[in-house]
Amino acid sequence: MTGRLTVLAGPSGVGKGSVIAEVRRLHPETWLSVSVTTREPREGETDGVEYHFVDQAEFDRMVADGELLEHDAHMSASYGTPRVPVEAQLAAGGSALLEIDIEGARQVRSSMPDSQLVFLAPPSFEELARRLTGRGTESADRVRERLDRARIEMAAEDEFDVVLVNDDVERAAHALVALMTTPTALE
Ligand code: 5GP
């Protein structure tokens, strides 16, 4: 028996990171994939916990050797999911959770069609726009660029199996973990 792979993706600014942090807190038994990235660690991040931090040469080698299940670039850094740990977890009959961007989710769908794709959506587009522009320190062009991208990313919702609304981080985290074991357990 093989386990189920669940992929959480969604537009930038929707709060994927907060939902995953809440999953770690409420359900520490959850098996979460640790991505590789070429970006610098942020304060409080530990190599091997949130990410494996690698340089571009090592990232490129992993891509060339087929070691990544999917990969994408984001804000001039590269991100990818190491293949072997995910496959080993599923082969052992366990469930696995990936938090990646929308393009990565598309790649997983084509290489592992049985995976469950969960789209984390904001309560409304206005709410997402508020979160994306809330800082008020950016130029009008930069704000417009972010909103245009958000609109494109929101349109990807239809490609996903399940839409999970991030109206409450704790509720979303519980619902996500429930979906990992019982795909119909959302409502
Ligand atoms: P951050 O740098 O803020 O941790 O993440 C930036 C973006 O990269 C987020 O949208 C996150 O979902 C995405 N991301 C993180 N890990 C991966 C990965 O392994 N693959 C892909 N495709 N995207 C990822």
PDB file of C-alpha atoms and ligand atoms in Angstrom:
ATOM      1  CA  MET A   1       0.000   0.000   0.000  1.00  0.00           C
ATOM      2  CA  THR A   2       1.250   3.468  -0.774  1.00  0.00           C
ATOM      3  CA  GLY A   3       0.302   6.610   1.105  1.00  0.00           C
ATOM      4  CA  ARG A   4      -1.282   9.786  -0.167  1.00  0.00           C
ATOM      5  CA  LEU A   5       0.574  12.874  -1.315  1.00  0.00           C
ATOM      6  CA  THR A   6      -1.128  16.208  -0.568  1.00  0.00           C
ATOM      7  CA  VAL A   7       0.136  19.440  -2.107  1.00  0.00           C
ATOM      8  CA  LEU A   8      -0.729  22.836  -0.640  1.00  0.00           C
ATOM      9  CA  ALA A   9      -0.338  25.780  -3.000  1.00  0.00           C
ATOM     10  CA  GLY A  10      -1.946  29.167  -3.439  1.00  0.00           C
ATOM     11  CA  PRO A  11      -1.310  32.768  -4.415  1.00  0.00           C
ATOM     12  CA  SER A  12       1.526  34.635  -2.818  1.00  0.00           C
ATOM     13  CA  GLY A  13       0.356  36.516   0.275  1.00  0.00           C
ATOM     14  CA  VAL A  14      -2.425  34.060   1.113  1.00  0.00           C
ATOM     15  CA  GLY A  15      -0.640  32.750   4.220  1.00  0.00           C
ATOM     16  CA  LYS A  16       0.631  29.290   3.218  1.00  0.00           C
ATOM     17  CA  GLY A  17       3.607  29.696   5.543  1.00  0.00           C
ATOM     18  CA  SER A  18       1.371  30.526   8.528  1.00  0.00           C
ATOM     19  CA  VAL A  19      -0.889  27.540   7.871  1.00  0.00           C
ATOM     20  CA  ILE A  20       2.136  25.225   7.647  1.00  0.00           C
ATOM     21  CA  ALA A  21       3.600  26.679  10.866  1.00  0.00           C
ATOM     22  CA  GLU A  22       0.240  25.958  12.515  1.00  0.00           C
ATOM     23  CA  VAL A  23       0.246  22.385  11.154  1.00  0.00           C
ATOM     24  CA  ARG A  24       3.707  21.909  12.696  1.00  0.00           C
ATOM     25  CA  ARG A  25       2.429  23.266  16.021  1.00  0.00           C
ATOM     26  CA  LEU A  26      -0.945  21.448  16.192  1.00  0.00           C
ATOM     27  CA  HIS A  27       0.032  18.234  14.420  1.00  0.00           C
ATOM     28  CA  PRO A  28       3.795  17.707  14.881  1.00  0.00           C
ATOM     29  CA  GLU A  29       3.401  14.105  13.647  1.00  0.00           C
ATOM     30  CA  THR A  30       2.631  15.390  10.112  1.00  0.00           C
ATOM     31  CA  TRP A  31       5.242  14.404   7.529  1.00  0.00           C
ATOM     32  CA  LEU A  32       6.302  17.569   5.727  1.00  0.00           C
ATOM     33  CA  SER A  33       8.637  17.681   2.770  1.00  0.00           C
ATOM     34  CA  VAL A  34      11.714  19.876   3.320  1.00  0.00           C
ATOM     35  CA  SER A  35      12.466  21.786   0.119  1.00  0.00           C
ATOM     36  CA  VAL A  36      15.865  22.875  -1.123  1.00  0.00           C
ATOM     37  CA  THR A  37      16.318  26.570  -1.847  1.00  0.00           C
ATOM     38  CA  THR A  38      19.073  28.915  -2.953  1.00  0.00           C
ATOM     39  CA  ARG A  39      17.719  31.844  -0.944  1.00  0.00           C
ATOM     40  CA  GLU A  40      19.407  32.967   2.271  1.00  0.00           C
ATOM     41  CA  PRO A  41      17.997  31.628   5.562  1.00  0.00           C
ATOM     42  CA  ARG A  42      15.795  34.134   7.404  1.00  0.00           C
ATOM     43  CA  GLU A  43      16.163  34.799  11.076  1.00  0.00           C
ATOM     44  CA  GLY A  44      14.870  31.840  13.093  1.00  0.00           C
ATOM     45  CA  GLU A  45      15.164  29.352  10.208  1.00  0.00           C
ATOM     46  CA  THR A  46      17.300  26.243  10.668  1.00  0.00           C
ATOM     47  CA  ASP A  47      18.983  24.348   7.850  1.00  0.00           C
ATOM     48  CA  GLY A  48      17.182  21.024   7.412  1.00  0.00           C
ATOM     49  CA  VAL A  49      14.003  22.180   9.199  1.00  0.00           C
ATOM     50  CA  GLU A  50      12.214  24.830   7.078  1.00  0.00           C
ATOM     51  CA  TYR A  51      14.546  24.288   4.096  1.00  0.00           C
ATOM     52  CA  HIS A  52      17.804  22.721   3.034  1.00  0.00           C
ATOM     53  CA  PHE A  53      19.822  25.788   2.054  1.00  0.00           C
ATOM     54  CA  VAL A  54      22.071  25.099  -0.954  1.00  0.00           C
ATOM     55  CA  ASP A  55      24.052  27.166  -3.448  1.00  0.00           C
ATOM     56  CA  GLN A  56      23.037  27.495  -7.095  1.00  0.00           C
ATOM     57  CA  ALA A  57      25.667  24.974  -8.277  1.00  0.00           C
ATOM     58  CA  GLU A  58      24.321  22.288  -5.943  1.00  0.00           C
ATOM     59  CA  PHE A  59      20.738  23.141  -6.933  1.00  0.00           C
ATOM     60  CA  ASP A  60      21.608  22.854 -10.634  1.00  0.00           C
ATOM     61  CA  ARG A  61      23.330  19.522 -10.000  1.00  0.00           C
ATOM     62  CA  MET A  62      20.205  18.197  -8.248  1.00  0.00           C
ATOM     63  CA  VAL A  63      18.057  19.252 -11.222  1.00  0.00           C
ATOM     64  CA  ALA A  64      20.470  17.679 -13.715  1.00  0.00           C
ATOM     65  CA  ASP A  65      20.613  14.418 -11.753  1.00  0.00           C
ATOM     66  CA  GLY A  66      16.814  14.193 -11.539  1.00  0.00           C
ATOM     67  CA  GLU A  67      16.823  14.485  -7.748  1.00  0.00           C
ATOM     68  CA  LEU A  68      13.926  16.966  -7.624  1.00  0.00           C
ATOM     69  CA  LEU A  69      10.277  16.003  -7.954  1.00  0.00           C
ATOM     70  CA  GLU A  70       9.504  19.550  -9.114  1.00  0.00           C
ATOM     71  CA  HIS A  71      11.259  22.895  -9.049  1.00  0.00           C
ATOM     72  CA  ASP A  72      10.621  26.548  -9.776  1.00  0.00           C
ATOM     73  CA  ALA A  73      12.147  29.995  -9.378  1.00  0.00           C
ATOM     74  CA  HIS A  74      10.597  32.638  -7.168  1.00  0.00           C
ATOM     75  CA  MET A  75      11.894  36.166  -6.511  1.00  0.00           C
ATOM     76  CA  SER A  76      15.258  35.278  -8.148  1.00  0.00           C
ATOM     77  CA  ALA A  77      15.806  32.221  -5.917  1.00  0.00           C
ATOM     78  CA  SER A  78      15.324  28.555  -6.848  1.00  0.00           C
ATOM     79  CA  TYR A  79      13.134  26.121  -4.914  1.00  0.00           C
ATOM     80  CA  GLY A  80      12.588  22.384  -5.315  1.00  0.00           C
ATOM     81  CA  THR A  81      11.260  19.230  -3.656  1.00  0.00           C
ATOM     82  CA  PRO A  82      13.772  16.397  -3.087  1.00  0.00           C
ATOM     83  CA  ARG A  83      12.257  13.294  -4.661  1.00  0.00           C
ATOM     84  CA  VAL A  84      13.677  10.414  -2.583  1.00  0.00           C
ATOM     85  CA  PRO A  85      12.271  11.341   0.870  1.00  0.00           C
ATOM     86  CA  VAL A  86       8.752  11.827  -0.570  1.00  0.00           C
ATOM     87  CA  GLU A  87       8.839   8.543  -2.465  1.00  0.00           C
ATOM     88  CA  ALA A  88      10.174   6.678   0.575  1.00  0.00           C
ATOM     89  CA  GLN A  89       7.436   8.099   2.819  1.00  0.00           C
ATOM     90  CA  LEU A  90       4.701   7.115   0.347  1.00  0.00           C
ATOM     91  CA  ALA A  91       6.216   3.674  -0.269  1.00  0.00           C
ATOM     92  CA  ALA A  92       6.095   3.072   3.495  1.00  0.00           C
ATOM     93  CA  GLY A  93       2.340   3.748   3.384  1.00  0.00           C
ATOM     94  CA  GLY A  94       2.536   7.173   5.025  1.00  0.00           C
ATOM     95  CA  SER A  95       0.979  10.491   4.023  1.00  0.00           C
ATOM     96  CA  ALA A  96       3.137  13.390   2.900  1.00  0.00           C
ATOM     97  CA  LEU A  97       2.525  17.126   2.664  1.00  0.00           C
ATOM     98  CA  LEU A  98       4.219  19.569   0.281  1.00  0.00           C
ATOM     99  CA  GLU A  99       3.916  23.361   0.516  1.00  0.00           C
ATOM    100  CA  ILE A 100       5.026  24.748  -2.828  1.00  0.00           C
ATOM    101  CA  ASP A 101       4.036  27.345  -5.414  1.00  0.00           C
ATOM    102  CA  ILE A 102       1.375  26.915  -8.094  1.00  0.00           C
ATOM    103  CA  GLU A 103       3.802  26.046 -10.876  1.00  0.00           C
ATOM    104  CA  GLY A 104       5.349  23.352  -8.657  1.00  0.00           C
ATOM    105  CA  ALA A 105       1.876  21.936  -7.948  1.00  0.00           C
ATOM    106  CA  ARG A 106       1.272  21.627 -11.705  1.00  0.00           C
ATOM    107  CA  GLN A 107       4.518  19.680 -12.088  1.00  0.00           C
ATOM    108  CA  VAL A 108       3.561  17.305  -9.260  1.00  0.00           C
ATOM    109  CA  ARG A 109       0.154  16.768 -10.836  1.00  0.00           C
ATOM    110  CA  SER A 110       1.727  15.644 -14.111  1.00  0.00           C
ATOM    111  CA  SER A 111       4.367  13.391 -12.543  1.00  0.00           C
ATOM    112  CA  MET A 112       2.151  12.006  -9.730  1.00  0.00           C
ATOM    113  CA  PRO A 113      -1.466  12.204 -10.947  1.00  0.00           C
ATOM    114  CA  ASP A 114      -2.822  10.522  -7.805  1.00  0.00           C
ATOM    115  CA  SER A 115      -1.722  13.406  -5.611  1.00  0.00           C
ATOM    116  CA  GLN A 116      -4.326  15.631  -3.970  1.00  0.00           C
ATOM    117  CA  LEU A 117      -3.937  19.316  -4.853  1.00  0.00           C
ATOM    118  CA  VAL A 118      -5.234  21.775  -2.280  1.00  0.00           C
ATOM    119  CA  PHE A 119      -5.566  25.465  -3.189  1.00  0.00           C
ATOM    120  CA  LEU A 120      -5.312  27.833  -0.244  1.00  0.00           C
ATOM    121  CA  ALA A 121      -7.583  30.771  -1.090  1.00  0.00           C
ATOM    122  CA  PRO A 122      -8.054  34.123   0.644  1.00  0.00           C
ATOM    123  CA  PRO A 123     -11.547  34.898   2.019  1.00  0.00           C
ATOM    124  CA  SER A 124     -11.891  37.322  -0.938  1.00  0.00           C
ATOM    125  CA  PHE A 125      -9.722  38.941  -3.593  1.00  0.00           C
ATOM    126  CA  GLU A 126     -10.073  42.258  -1.726  1.00  0.00           C
ATOM    127  CA  GLU A 127      -8.631  40.649   1.390  1.00  0.00           C
ATOM    128  CA  LEU A 128      -5.664  39.292  -0.579  1.00  0.00           C
ATOM    129  CA  ALA A 129      -5.134  42.707  -2.171  1.00  0.00           C
ATOM    130  CA  ARG A 130      -5.186  44.279   1.290  1.00  0.00           C
ATOM    131  CA  ARG A 131      -2.551  41.796   2.527  1.00  0.00           C
ATOM    132  CA  LEU A 132      -0.377  42.342  -0.541  1.00  0.00           C
ATOM    133  CA  THR A 133      -0.476  46.125  -0.420  1.00  0.00           C
ATOM    134  CA  GLY A 134      -0.834  46.632   3.313  1.00  0.00           C
ATOM    135  CA  ARG A 135       2.667  47.902   3.844  1.00  0.00           C
ATOM    136  CA  GLY A 136       2.071  51.076   1.881  1.00  0.00           C
ATOM    137  CA  THR A 137       5.777  51.559   1.233  1.00  0.00           C
ATOM    138  CA  GLU A 138       5.878  50.429  -2.395  1.00  0.00           C
ATOM    139  CA  SER A 139       5.577  52.318  -5.651  1.00  0.00           C
ATOM    140  CA  ALA A 140       2.264  52.246  -7.535  1.00  0.00           C
ATOM    141  CA  ASP A 141       3.915  50.160 -10.281  1.00  0.00           C
ATOM    142  CA  ARG A 142       5.143  47.559  -7.828  1.00  0.00           C
ATOM    143  CA  VAL A 143       1.690  47.342  -6.201  1.00  0.00           C
ATOM    144  CA  ARG A 144       0.037  46.951  -9.607  1.00  0.00           C
ATOM    145  CA  GLU A 145       2.541  44.208 -10.504  1.00  0.00           C
ATOM    146  CA  ARG A 146       1.704  42.289  -7.316  1.00  0.00           C
ATOM    147  CA  LEU A 147      -2.027  42.592  -7.878  1.00  0.00           C
ATOM    148  CA  ASP A 148      -1.750  41.496 -11.508  1.00  0.00           C
ATOM    149  CA  ARG A 149       0.190  38.437 -10.424  1.00  0.00           C
ATOM    150  CA  ALA A 150      -2.339  37.703  -7.666  1.00  0.00           C
ATOM    151  CA  ARG A 151      -5.170  37.791 -10.216  1.00  0.00           C
ATOM    152  CA  ILE A 152      -3.343  35.298 -12.458  1.00  0.00           C
ATOM    153  CA  GLU A 153      -2.560  33.060  -9.497  1.00  0.00           C
ATOM    154  CA  MET A 154      -6.180  33.116  -8.283  1.00  0.00           C
ATOM    155  CA  ALA A 155      -7.306  31.875 -11.712  1.00  0.00           C
ATOM    156  CA  ALA A 156      -5.373  28.637 -11.092  1.00  0.00           C
ATOM    157  CA  GLU A 157      -7.925  27.640  -8.436  1.00  0.00           C
ATOM    158  CA  ASP A 158      -9.924  25.565 -10.959  1.00  0.00           C
ATOM    159  CA  GLU A 159      -6.951  23.266 -11.564  1.00  0.00           C
ATOM    160  CA  PHE A 160      -7.043  22.072  -7.953  1.00  0.00           C
ATOM    161  CA  ASP A 161      -9.006  19.233  -6.330  1.00  0.00           C
ATOM    162  CA  VAL A 162      -9.957  21.128  -3.189  1.00  0.00           C
ATOM    163  CA  VAL A 163     -10.187  24.815  -2.248  1.00  0.00           C
ATOM    164  CA  LEU A 164      -9.406  25.607   1.358  1.00  0.00           C
ATOM    165  CA  VAL A 165     -10.263  29.148   2.471  1.00  0.00           C
ATOM    166  CA  ASN A 166      -7.753  30.690   4.846  1.00  0.00           C
ATOM    167  CA  ASP A 167     -10.265  32.583   6.986  1.00  0.00           C
ATOM    168  CA  ASP A 168      -8.770  31.252  10.212  1.00  0.00           C
ATOM    169  CA  VAL A 169      -5.252  29.799  10.363  1.00  0.00           C
ATOM    170  CA  GLU A 170      -6.008  27.211  13.043  1.00  0.00           C
ATOM    171  CA  ARG A 171      -9.142  25.969  11.274  1.00  0.00           C
ATOM    172  CA  ALA A 172      -7.311  25.781   7.941  1.00  0.00           C
ATOM    173  CA  ALA A 173      -4.466  23.784   9.540  1.00  0.00           C
ATOM    174  CA  HIS A 174      -6.886  21.262  11.075  1.00  0.00           C
ATOM    175  CA  ALA A 175      -8.806  20.952   7.792  1.00  0.00           C
ATOM    176  CA  LEU A 176      -5.607  20.394   5.837  1.00  0.00           C
ATOM    177  CA  VAL A 177      -4.451  17.597   8.132  1.00  0.00           C
ATOM    178  CA  ALA A 178      -7.916  16.007   7.929  1.00  0.00           C
ATOM    179  CA  LEU A 179      -7.727  16.112   4.133  1.00  0.00           C
ATOM    180  CA  MET A 180      -4.408  14.280   4.200  1.00  0.00           C
ATOM    181  CA  THR A 181      -6.067  11.198   5.671  1.00  0.00           C
ATOM    182  CA  THR A 182      -9.707  11.569   4.570  1.00  0.00           C
ATOM    183  CA  PRO A 183      -9.980  13.455   1.285  1.00  0.00           C
ATOM    184  CA  THR A 184     -13.644  14.320   1.818  1.00  0.00           C
ATOM    185  CA  ALA A 185     -13.231  15.557   5.388  1.00  0.00           C
ATOM    186  CA  LEU A 186     -13.176  19.253   4.546  1.00  0.00           C
ATOM    187  CA  GLU A 187     -16.588  20.457   5.591  1.00  0.00           C
TER     188      GLU A 187
HETATM  189  P1  5GP B   1       9.658  31.622   0.995  1.00  0.00           P
HETATM  190  O1  5GP B   1      10.962  32.049   0.413  1.00  0.00           O
HETATM  191  O2  5GP B   1       8.828  32.790   1.438  1.00  0.00           O
HETATM  192  O3  5GP B   1       9.833  30.583   2.090  1.00  0.00           O
HETATM  193  O4  5GP B   1       8.831  30.895  -0.160  1.00  0.00           O
HETATM  194  C1  5GP B   1       8.591  31.557  -1.356  1.00  0.00           C
HETATM  195  C2  5GP B   1       7.699  30.720  -2.242  1.00  0.00           C
HETATM  196  O5  5GP B   1       8.351  29.505  -2.641  1.00  0.00           O
HETATM  197  C3  5GP B   1       6.385  30.274  -1.598  1.00  0.00           C
HETATM  198  O6  5GP B   1       5.333  30.503  -2.536  1.00  0.00           O
HETATM  199  C4  5GP B   1       6.572  28.787  -1.378  1.00  0.00           C
HETATM  200  O7  5GP B   1       5.333  28.086  -1.449  1.00  0.00           O
HETATM  201  C5  5GP B   1       7.448  28.436  -2.545  1.00  0.00           C
HETATM  202  N1  5GP B   1       8.189  27.186  -2.332  1.00  0.00           N
HETATM  203  C6  5GP B   1       8.773  26.738  -1.209  1.00  0.00           C
HETATM  204  N2  5GP B   1       9.335  25.554  -1.399  1.00  0.00           N
HETATM  205  C7  5GP B   1       9.092  25.209  -2.694  1.00  0.00           C
HETATM  206  C8  5GP B   1       9.414  24.069  -3.505  1.00  0.00           C
HETATM  207  O8  5GP B   1      10.051  23.103  -3.086  1.00  0.00           O
HETATM  208  N3  5GP B   1       8.989  24.108  -4.786  1.00  0.00           N
HETATM  209  C9  5GP B   1       8.276  25.139  -5.310  1.00  0.00           C
HETATM  210  N4  5GP B   1       7.875  25.029  -6.578  1.00  0.00           N
HETATM  211  N5  5GP B   1       7.962  26.229  -4.591  1.00  0.00           N
HETATM  212  C10 5GP B   1       8.354  26.265  -3.293  1.00  0.00           C
END
